[in-house]
Short mmCIF file of C-alpha atoms in Angstrom, two decimals:
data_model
loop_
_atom_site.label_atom_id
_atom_site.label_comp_id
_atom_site.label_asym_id
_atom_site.label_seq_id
_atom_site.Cartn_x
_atom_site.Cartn_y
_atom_site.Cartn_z
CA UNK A 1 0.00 0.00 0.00
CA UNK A 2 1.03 3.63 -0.62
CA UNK A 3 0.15 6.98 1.42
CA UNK A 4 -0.25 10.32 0.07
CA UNK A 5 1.38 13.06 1.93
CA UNK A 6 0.74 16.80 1.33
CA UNK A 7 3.01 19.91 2.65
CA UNK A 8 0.71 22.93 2.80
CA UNK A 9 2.45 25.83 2.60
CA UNK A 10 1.45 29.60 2.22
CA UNK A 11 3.02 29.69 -1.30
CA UNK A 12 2.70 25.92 -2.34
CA UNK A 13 1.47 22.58 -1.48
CA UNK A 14 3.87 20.00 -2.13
CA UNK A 15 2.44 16.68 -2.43
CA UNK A 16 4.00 12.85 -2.64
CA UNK A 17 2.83 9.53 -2.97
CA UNK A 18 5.12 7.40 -0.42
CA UNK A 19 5.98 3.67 0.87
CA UNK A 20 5.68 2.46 4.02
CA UNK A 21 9.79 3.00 4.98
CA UNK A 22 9.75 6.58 4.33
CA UNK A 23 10.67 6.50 1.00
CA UNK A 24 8.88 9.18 -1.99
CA UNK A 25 8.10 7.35 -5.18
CA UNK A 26 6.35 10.32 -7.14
CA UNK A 27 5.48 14.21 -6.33
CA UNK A 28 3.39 16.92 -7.50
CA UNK A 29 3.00 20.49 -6.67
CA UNK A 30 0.34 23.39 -6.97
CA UNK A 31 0.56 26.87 -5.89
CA UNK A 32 -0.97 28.11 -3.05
CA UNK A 33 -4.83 29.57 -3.87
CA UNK A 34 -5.65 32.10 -1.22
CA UNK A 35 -8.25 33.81 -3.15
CA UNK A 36 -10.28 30.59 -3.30
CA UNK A 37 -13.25 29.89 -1.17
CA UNK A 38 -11.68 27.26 1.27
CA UNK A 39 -14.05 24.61 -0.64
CA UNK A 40 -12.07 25.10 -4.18
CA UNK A 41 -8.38 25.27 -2.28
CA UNK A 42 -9.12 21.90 -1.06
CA UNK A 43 -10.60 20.51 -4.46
CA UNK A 44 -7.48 21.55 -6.13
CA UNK A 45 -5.63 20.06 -3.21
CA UNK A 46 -7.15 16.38 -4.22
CA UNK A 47 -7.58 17.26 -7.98
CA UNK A 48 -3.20 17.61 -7.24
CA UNK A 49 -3.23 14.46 -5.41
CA UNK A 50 -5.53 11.95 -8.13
CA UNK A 51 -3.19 13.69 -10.97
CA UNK A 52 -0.64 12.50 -9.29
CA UNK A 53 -1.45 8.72 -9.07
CA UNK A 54 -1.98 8.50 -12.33
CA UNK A 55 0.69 9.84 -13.33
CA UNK A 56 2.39 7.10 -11.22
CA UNK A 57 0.22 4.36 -12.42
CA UNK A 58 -1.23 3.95 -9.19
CA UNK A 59 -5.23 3.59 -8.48
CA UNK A 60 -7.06 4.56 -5.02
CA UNK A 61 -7.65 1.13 -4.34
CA UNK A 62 -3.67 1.80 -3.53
CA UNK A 63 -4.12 3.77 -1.18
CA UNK A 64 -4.08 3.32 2.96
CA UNK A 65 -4.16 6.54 3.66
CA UNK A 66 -3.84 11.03 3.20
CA UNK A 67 -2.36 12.95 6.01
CA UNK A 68 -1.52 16.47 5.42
CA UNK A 69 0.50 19.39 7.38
CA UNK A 70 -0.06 22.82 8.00
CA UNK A 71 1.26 26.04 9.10
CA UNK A 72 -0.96 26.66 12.02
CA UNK A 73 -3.44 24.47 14.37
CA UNK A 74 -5.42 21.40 13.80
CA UNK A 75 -7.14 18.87 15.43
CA UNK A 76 -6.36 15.32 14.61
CA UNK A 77 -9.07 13.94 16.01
CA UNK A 78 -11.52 15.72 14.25
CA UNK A 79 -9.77 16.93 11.12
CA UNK A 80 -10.37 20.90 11.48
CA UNK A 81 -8.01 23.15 10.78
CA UNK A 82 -8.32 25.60 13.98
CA UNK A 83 -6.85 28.65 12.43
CA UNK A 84 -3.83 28.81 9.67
CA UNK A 85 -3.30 32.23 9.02
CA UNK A 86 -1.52 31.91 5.97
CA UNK A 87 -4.27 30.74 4.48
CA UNK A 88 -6.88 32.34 5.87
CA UNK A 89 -8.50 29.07 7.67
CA UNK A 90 -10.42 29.35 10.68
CA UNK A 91 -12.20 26.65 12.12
CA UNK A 92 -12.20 24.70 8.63
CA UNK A 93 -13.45 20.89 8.23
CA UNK A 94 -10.62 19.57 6.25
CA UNK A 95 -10.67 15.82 6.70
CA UNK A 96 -14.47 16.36 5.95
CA UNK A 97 -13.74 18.62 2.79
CA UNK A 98 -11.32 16.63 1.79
CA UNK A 99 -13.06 12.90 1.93
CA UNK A 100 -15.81 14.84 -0.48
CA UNK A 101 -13.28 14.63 -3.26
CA UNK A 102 -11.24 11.35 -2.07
CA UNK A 103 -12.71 8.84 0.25
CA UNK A 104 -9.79 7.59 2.20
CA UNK A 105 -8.81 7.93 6.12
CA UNK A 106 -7.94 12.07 6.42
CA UNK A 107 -5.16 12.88 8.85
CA UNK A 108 -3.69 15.91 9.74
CA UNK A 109 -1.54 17.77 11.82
CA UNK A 110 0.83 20.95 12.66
CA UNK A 111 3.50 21.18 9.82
CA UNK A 112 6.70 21.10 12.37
CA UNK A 113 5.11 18.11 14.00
CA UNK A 114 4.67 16.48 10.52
CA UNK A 115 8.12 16.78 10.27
CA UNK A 116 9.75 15.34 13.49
CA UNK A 117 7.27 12.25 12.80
CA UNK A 118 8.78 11.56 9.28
CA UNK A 119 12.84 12.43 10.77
CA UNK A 120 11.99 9.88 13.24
CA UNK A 121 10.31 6.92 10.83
CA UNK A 122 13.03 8.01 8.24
CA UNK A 123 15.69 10.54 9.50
CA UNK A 124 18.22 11.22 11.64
CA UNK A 125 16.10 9.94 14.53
CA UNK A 126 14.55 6.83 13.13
CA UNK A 127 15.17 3.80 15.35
CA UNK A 128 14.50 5.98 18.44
CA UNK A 129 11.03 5.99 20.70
CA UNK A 130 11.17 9.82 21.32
CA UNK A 131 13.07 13.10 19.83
CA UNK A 132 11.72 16.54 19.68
CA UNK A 133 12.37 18.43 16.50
CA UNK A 134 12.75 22.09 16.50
CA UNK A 135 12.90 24.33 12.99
CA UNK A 136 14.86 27.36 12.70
CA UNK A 137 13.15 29.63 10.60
CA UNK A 138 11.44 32.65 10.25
CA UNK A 139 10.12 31.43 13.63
CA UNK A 140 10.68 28.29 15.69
CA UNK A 141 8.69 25.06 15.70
CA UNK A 142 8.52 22.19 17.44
CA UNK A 143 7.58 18.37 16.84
CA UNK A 144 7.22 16.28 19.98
CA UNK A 145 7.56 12.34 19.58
CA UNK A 146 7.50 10.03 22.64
CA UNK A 147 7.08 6.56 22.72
CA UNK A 148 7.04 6.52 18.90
CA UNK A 149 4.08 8.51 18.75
CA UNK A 150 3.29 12.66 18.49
CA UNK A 151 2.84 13.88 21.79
CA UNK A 152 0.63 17.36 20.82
CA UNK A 153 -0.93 17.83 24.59
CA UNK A 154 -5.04 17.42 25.30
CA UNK A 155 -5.92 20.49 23.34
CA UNK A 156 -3.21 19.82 20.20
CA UNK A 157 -0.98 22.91 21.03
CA UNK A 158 1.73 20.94 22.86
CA UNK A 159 4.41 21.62 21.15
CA UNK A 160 4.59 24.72 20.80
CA UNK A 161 8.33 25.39 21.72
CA UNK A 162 8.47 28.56 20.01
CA UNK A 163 6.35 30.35 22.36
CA UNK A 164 8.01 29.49 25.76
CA UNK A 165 8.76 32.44 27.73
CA UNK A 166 12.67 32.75 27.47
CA UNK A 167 12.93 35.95 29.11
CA UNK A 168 10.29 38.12 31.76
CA UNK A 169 9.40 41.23 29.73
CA UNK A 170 11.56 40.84 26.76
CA UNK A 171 11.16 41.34 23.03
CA UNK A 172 7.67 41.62 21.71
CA UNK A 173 6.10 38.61 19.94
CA UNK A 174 3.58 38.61 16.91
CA UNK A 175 1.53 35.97 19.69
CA UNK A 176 0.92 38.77 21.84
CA UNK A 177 3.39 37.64 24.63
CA UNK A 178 6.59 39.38 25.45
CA UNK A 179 10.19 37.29 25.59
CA UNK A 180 8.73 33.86 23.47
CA UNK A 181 12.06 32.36 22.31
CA UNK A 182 11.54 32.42 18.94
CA UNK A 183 12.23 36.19 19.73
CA UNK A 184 16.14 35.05 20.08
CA UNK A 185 16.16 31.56 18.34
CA UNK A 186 15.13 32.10 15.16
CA UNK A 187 16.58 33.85 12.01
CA UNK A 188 14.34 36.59 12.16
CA UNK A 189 15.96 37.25 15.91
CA UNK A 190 19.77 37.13 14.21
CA UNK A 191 18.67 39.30 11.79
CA UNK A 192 16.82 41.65 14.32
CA UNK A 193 20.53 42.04 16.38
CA UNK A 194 22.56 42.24 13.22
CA UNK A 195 20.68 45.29 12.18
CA UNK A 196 20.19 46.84 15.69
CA UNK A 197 23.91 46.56 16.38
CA UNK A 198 25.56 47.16 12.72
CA UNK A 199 25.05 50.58 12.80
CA UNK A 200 27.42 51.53 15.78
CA UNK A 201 29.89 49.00 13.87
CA UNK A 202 29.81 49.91 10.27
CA UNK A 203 33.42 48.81 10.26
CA UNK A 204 31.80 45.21 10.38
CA UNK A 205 31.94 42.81 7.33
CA UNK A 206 28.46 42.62 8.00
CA UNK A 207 28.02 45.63 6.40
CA UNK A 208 30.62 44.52 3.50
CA UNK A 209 28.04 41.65 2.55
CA UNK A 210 24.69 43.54 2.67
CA UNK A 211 26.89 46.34 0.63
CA UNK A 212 25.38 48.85 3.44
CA UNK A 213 21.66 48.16 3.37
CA UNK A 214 20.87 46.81 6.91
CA UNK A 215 17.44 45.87 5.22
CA UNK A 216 19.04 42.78 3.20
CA UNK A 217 20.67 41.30 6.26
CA UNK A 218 20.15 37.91 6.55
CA UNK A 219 21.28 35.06 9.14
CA UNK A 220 23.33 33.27 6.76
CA UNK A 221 25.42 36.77 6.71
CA UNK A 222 25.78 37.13 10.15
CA UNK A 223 27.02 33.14 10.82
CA UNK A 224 29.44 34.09 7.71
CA UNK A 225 31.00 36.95 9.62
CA UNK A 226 31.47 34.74 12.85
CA UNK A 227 33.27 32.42 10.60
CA UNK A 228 35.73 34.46 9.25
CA UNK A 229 36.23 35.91 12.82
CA UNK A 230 34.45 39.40 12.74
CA UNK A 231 33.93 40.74 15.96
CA UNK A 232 30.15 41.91 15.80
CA UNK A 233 29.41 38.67 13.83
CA UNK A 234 30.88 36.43 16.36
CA UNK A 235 29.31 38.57 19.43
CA UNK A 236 25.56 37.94 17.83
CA UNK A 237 26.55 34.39 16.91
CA UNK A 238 27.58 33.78 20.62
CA UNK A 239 24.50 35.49 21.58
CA UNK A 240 22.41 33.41 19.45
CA UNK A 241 24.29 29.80 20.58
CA UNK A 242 23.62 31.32 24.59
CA UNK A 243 19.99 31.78 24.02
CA UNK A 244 19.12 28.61 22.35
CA UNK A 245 21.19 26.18 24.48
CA UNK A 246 18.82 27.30 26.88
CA UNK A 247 15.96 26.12 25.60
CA UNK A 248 17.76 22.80 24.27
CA UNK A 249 18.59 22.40 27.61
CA UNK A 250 15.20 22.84 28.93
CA UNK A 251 14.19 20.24 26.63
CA UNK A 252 16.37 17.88 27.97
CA UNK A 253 15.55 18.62 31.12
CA UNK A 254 12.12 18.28 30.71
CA UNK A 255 11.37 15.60 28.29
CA UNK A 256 15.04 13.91 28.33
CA UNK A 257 14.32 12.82 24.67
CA UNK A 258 16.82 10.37 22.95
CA UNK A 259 17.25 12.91 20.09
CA UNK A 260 17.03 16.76 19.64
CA UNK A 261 16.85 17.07 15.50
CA UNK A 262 17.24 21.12 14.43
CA UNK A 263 16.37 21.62 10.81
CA UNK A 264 14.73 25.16 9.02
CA UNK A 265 16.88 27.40 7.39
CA UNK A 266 19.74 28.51 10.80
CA UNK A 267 20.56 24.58 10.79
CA UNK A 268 22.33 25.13 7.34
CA UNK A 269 24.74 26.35 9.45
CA UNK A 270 25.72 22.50 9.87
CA UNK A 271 28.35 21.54 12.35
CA UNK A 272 29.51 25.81 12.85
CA UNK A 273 26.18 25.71 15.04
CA UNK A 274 26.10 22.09 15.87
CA UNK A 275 29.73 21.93 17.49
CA UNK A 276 28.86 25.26 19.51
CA UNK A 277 25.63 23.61 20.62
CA UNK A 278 27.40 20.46 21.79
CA UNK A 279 29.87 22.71 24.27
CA UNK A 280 27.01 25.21 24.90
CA UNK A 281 24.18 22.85 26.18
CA UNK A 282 25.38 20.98 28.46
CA UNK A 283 26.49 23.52 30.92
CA UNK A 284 22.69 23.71 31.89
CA UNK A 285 21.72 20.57 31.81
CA UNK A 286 20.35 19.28 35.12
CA UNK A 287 21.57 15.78 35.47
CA UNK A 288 25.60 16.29 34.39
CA UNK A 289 26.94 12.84 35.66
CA UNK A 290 24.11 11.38 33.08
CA UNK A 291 23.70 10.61 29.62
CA UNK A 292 22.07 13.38 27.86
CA UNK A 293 19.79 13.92 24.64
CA UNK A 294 21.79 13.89 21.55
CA UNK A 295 21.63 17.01 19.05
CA UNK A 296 21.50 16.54 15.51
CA UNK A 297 20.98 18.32 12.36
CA UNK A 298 17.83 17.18 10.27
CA UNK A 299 18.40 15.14 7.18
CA UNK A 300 15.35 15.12 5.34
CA UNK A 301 15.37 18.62 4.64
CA UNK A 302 12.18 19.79 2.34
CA UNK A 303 11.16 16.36 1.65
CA UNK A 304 10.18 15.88 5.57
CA UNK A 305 7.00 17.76 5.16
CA UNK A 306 5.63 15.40 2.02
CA UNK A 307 7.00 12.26 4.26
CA UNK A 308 5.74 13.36 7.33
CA UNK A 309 2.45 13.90 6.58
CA UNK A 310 2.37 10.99 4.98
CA UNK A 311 2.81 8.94 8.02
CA UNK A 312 0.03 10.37 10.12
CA UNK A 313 -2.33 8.02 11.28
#
């Protein structure tokens, strides 16, 4: 039997037909239809998705199963989307949309969860009963898997690692809370000190590579600088290590997974971050005399959305 994973983004939905190990055998794509009624977006979403087996030579009697991800909250057990601002869902029955168009089982979940189920079936943390995946991104996410299974709390917002309170009072959040540490873990929050602190250090190469526009600062800019020893660059980048060995540690502390996977775009960093992690993280870790959670770098990359999803049950 094959599943049939979809990655629904705010741009695209990426969609795959996949094997029981993990493995893609064929993949699709449509852009993103925000204009549509929510009825049409999901009728092009299965429209995509029956293409696509054809295409493959593959039937719906092939089929075990649909799970999809998305950028915001759902419900597994019910299949509504609660909200997904990206594409302007609110309290949307997609497994019962959905089974209009294709009568299979319907699953779906939150997008970063998707993706720490598929790295632990067929990633860097397969062969383990629980890891927590976190994404590095414009903001952070978090997929929780214990005992082989997602752990998303009684109301399906348990993973949220992104919006734990990292510091009392501090930076502003698009949630509405103050000091959530996706405020200093993610690459919007290296970007947000490289431009804050570039201007009293125009002497920086940071400023060489954005050729003096603090607007087109990115992270990858910043961790560049670091490398080649620039003062600012390596200040922020120490910064940035400080702030999220704290919550890797807290993690550890309170979950003690087998496995920490990072992907999103910071983890591209590879083994600059990853080696600074490693010294960084245990310094706050409870239990010192013990084995501790191992950190890794996600191997799946894109594909872990399509895979992911796939997998839900």
């Amino acid at each position: 039997m094959i599943r049939i994973g979809l990655d629904i983004g705010g741009t695209g939905i990426q969609t795959g037909i996949v094997d029981d190990s993990g493995h893609i055998l064929e993949r699709s794509a449509v852009v993103t239809r925000t204009d549509l009624p929510f009825s049409e977006q999901i009728a092009q979403m299965a429209d995509c998705c029956l293409k696509m087996l054809e295409h493959g030579g593959y039937s719906l009697l092939d089929v075990a199963s649909i799970g999809a991800g998305v950028p915001g909250v759902a419900d597994p057990k019910t299949g509504e989307v609660i909200f997904c601002t990206n594409l302007g869902w609110h309290h949307v029955p997609f497994r019962e949309e959905f089974r209009k168009h294709i009568d299979k089982p319907v699953f779906i979940d939150n997008d970063a969860t998707v993706a720490g189920l598929a790295e632990s079936v067929a990633g860097v943390s397969a062969g383990t009963s629980s890891s927590v995946f976190i994404t590095l991104g414009t903001g952070v996410g978090s997929g929780i898997i214990l005992n082989g299974r997602i752990w998303s709390g009684a109301h399906g917002v348990g993973s949220e690692l992104g919006h734990a309170i990292l510091e009392l009072d501090g930076e502003p959040c698009s949630c509405g809370n103050r000091g959530c540490l996706e405020r200093y873990c993610s690459a919007t929050a290296i970007i947000r000190m490289a431009r804050e602190q570039v201007v009293r250090h125009p002497e920086s190469s940071i400023m060489t590579a954005c050729k003096g526009d603090i607007q087109a600062i990115n992270a990858k800019m910043v961790f560049d600088a670091a490398r080649e020893g620039d003062p600012l660059g390596v200040k922020i980048f120490r910064r940035y290590v400080f702030c999220l060995a704290q919550a890797l540690a807290s993690v550890c502390n309170v979950l003690d997974p087998e496995v920490i996977v990072l992907g999103g775009g910071v983890s591209k960093a590879g083994s600059f971050l990853l080696d600074a992690l490693r010294v960084e993280v245990p310094k706050y870790i409870l239990y010192k005399d013990l084995p501790s959670s191992r950190i890794e770098l996600a191997r799946l990359g894109p594909d872990a959305g399509i895979i992911g999803a796939a997998m839900l049950s």
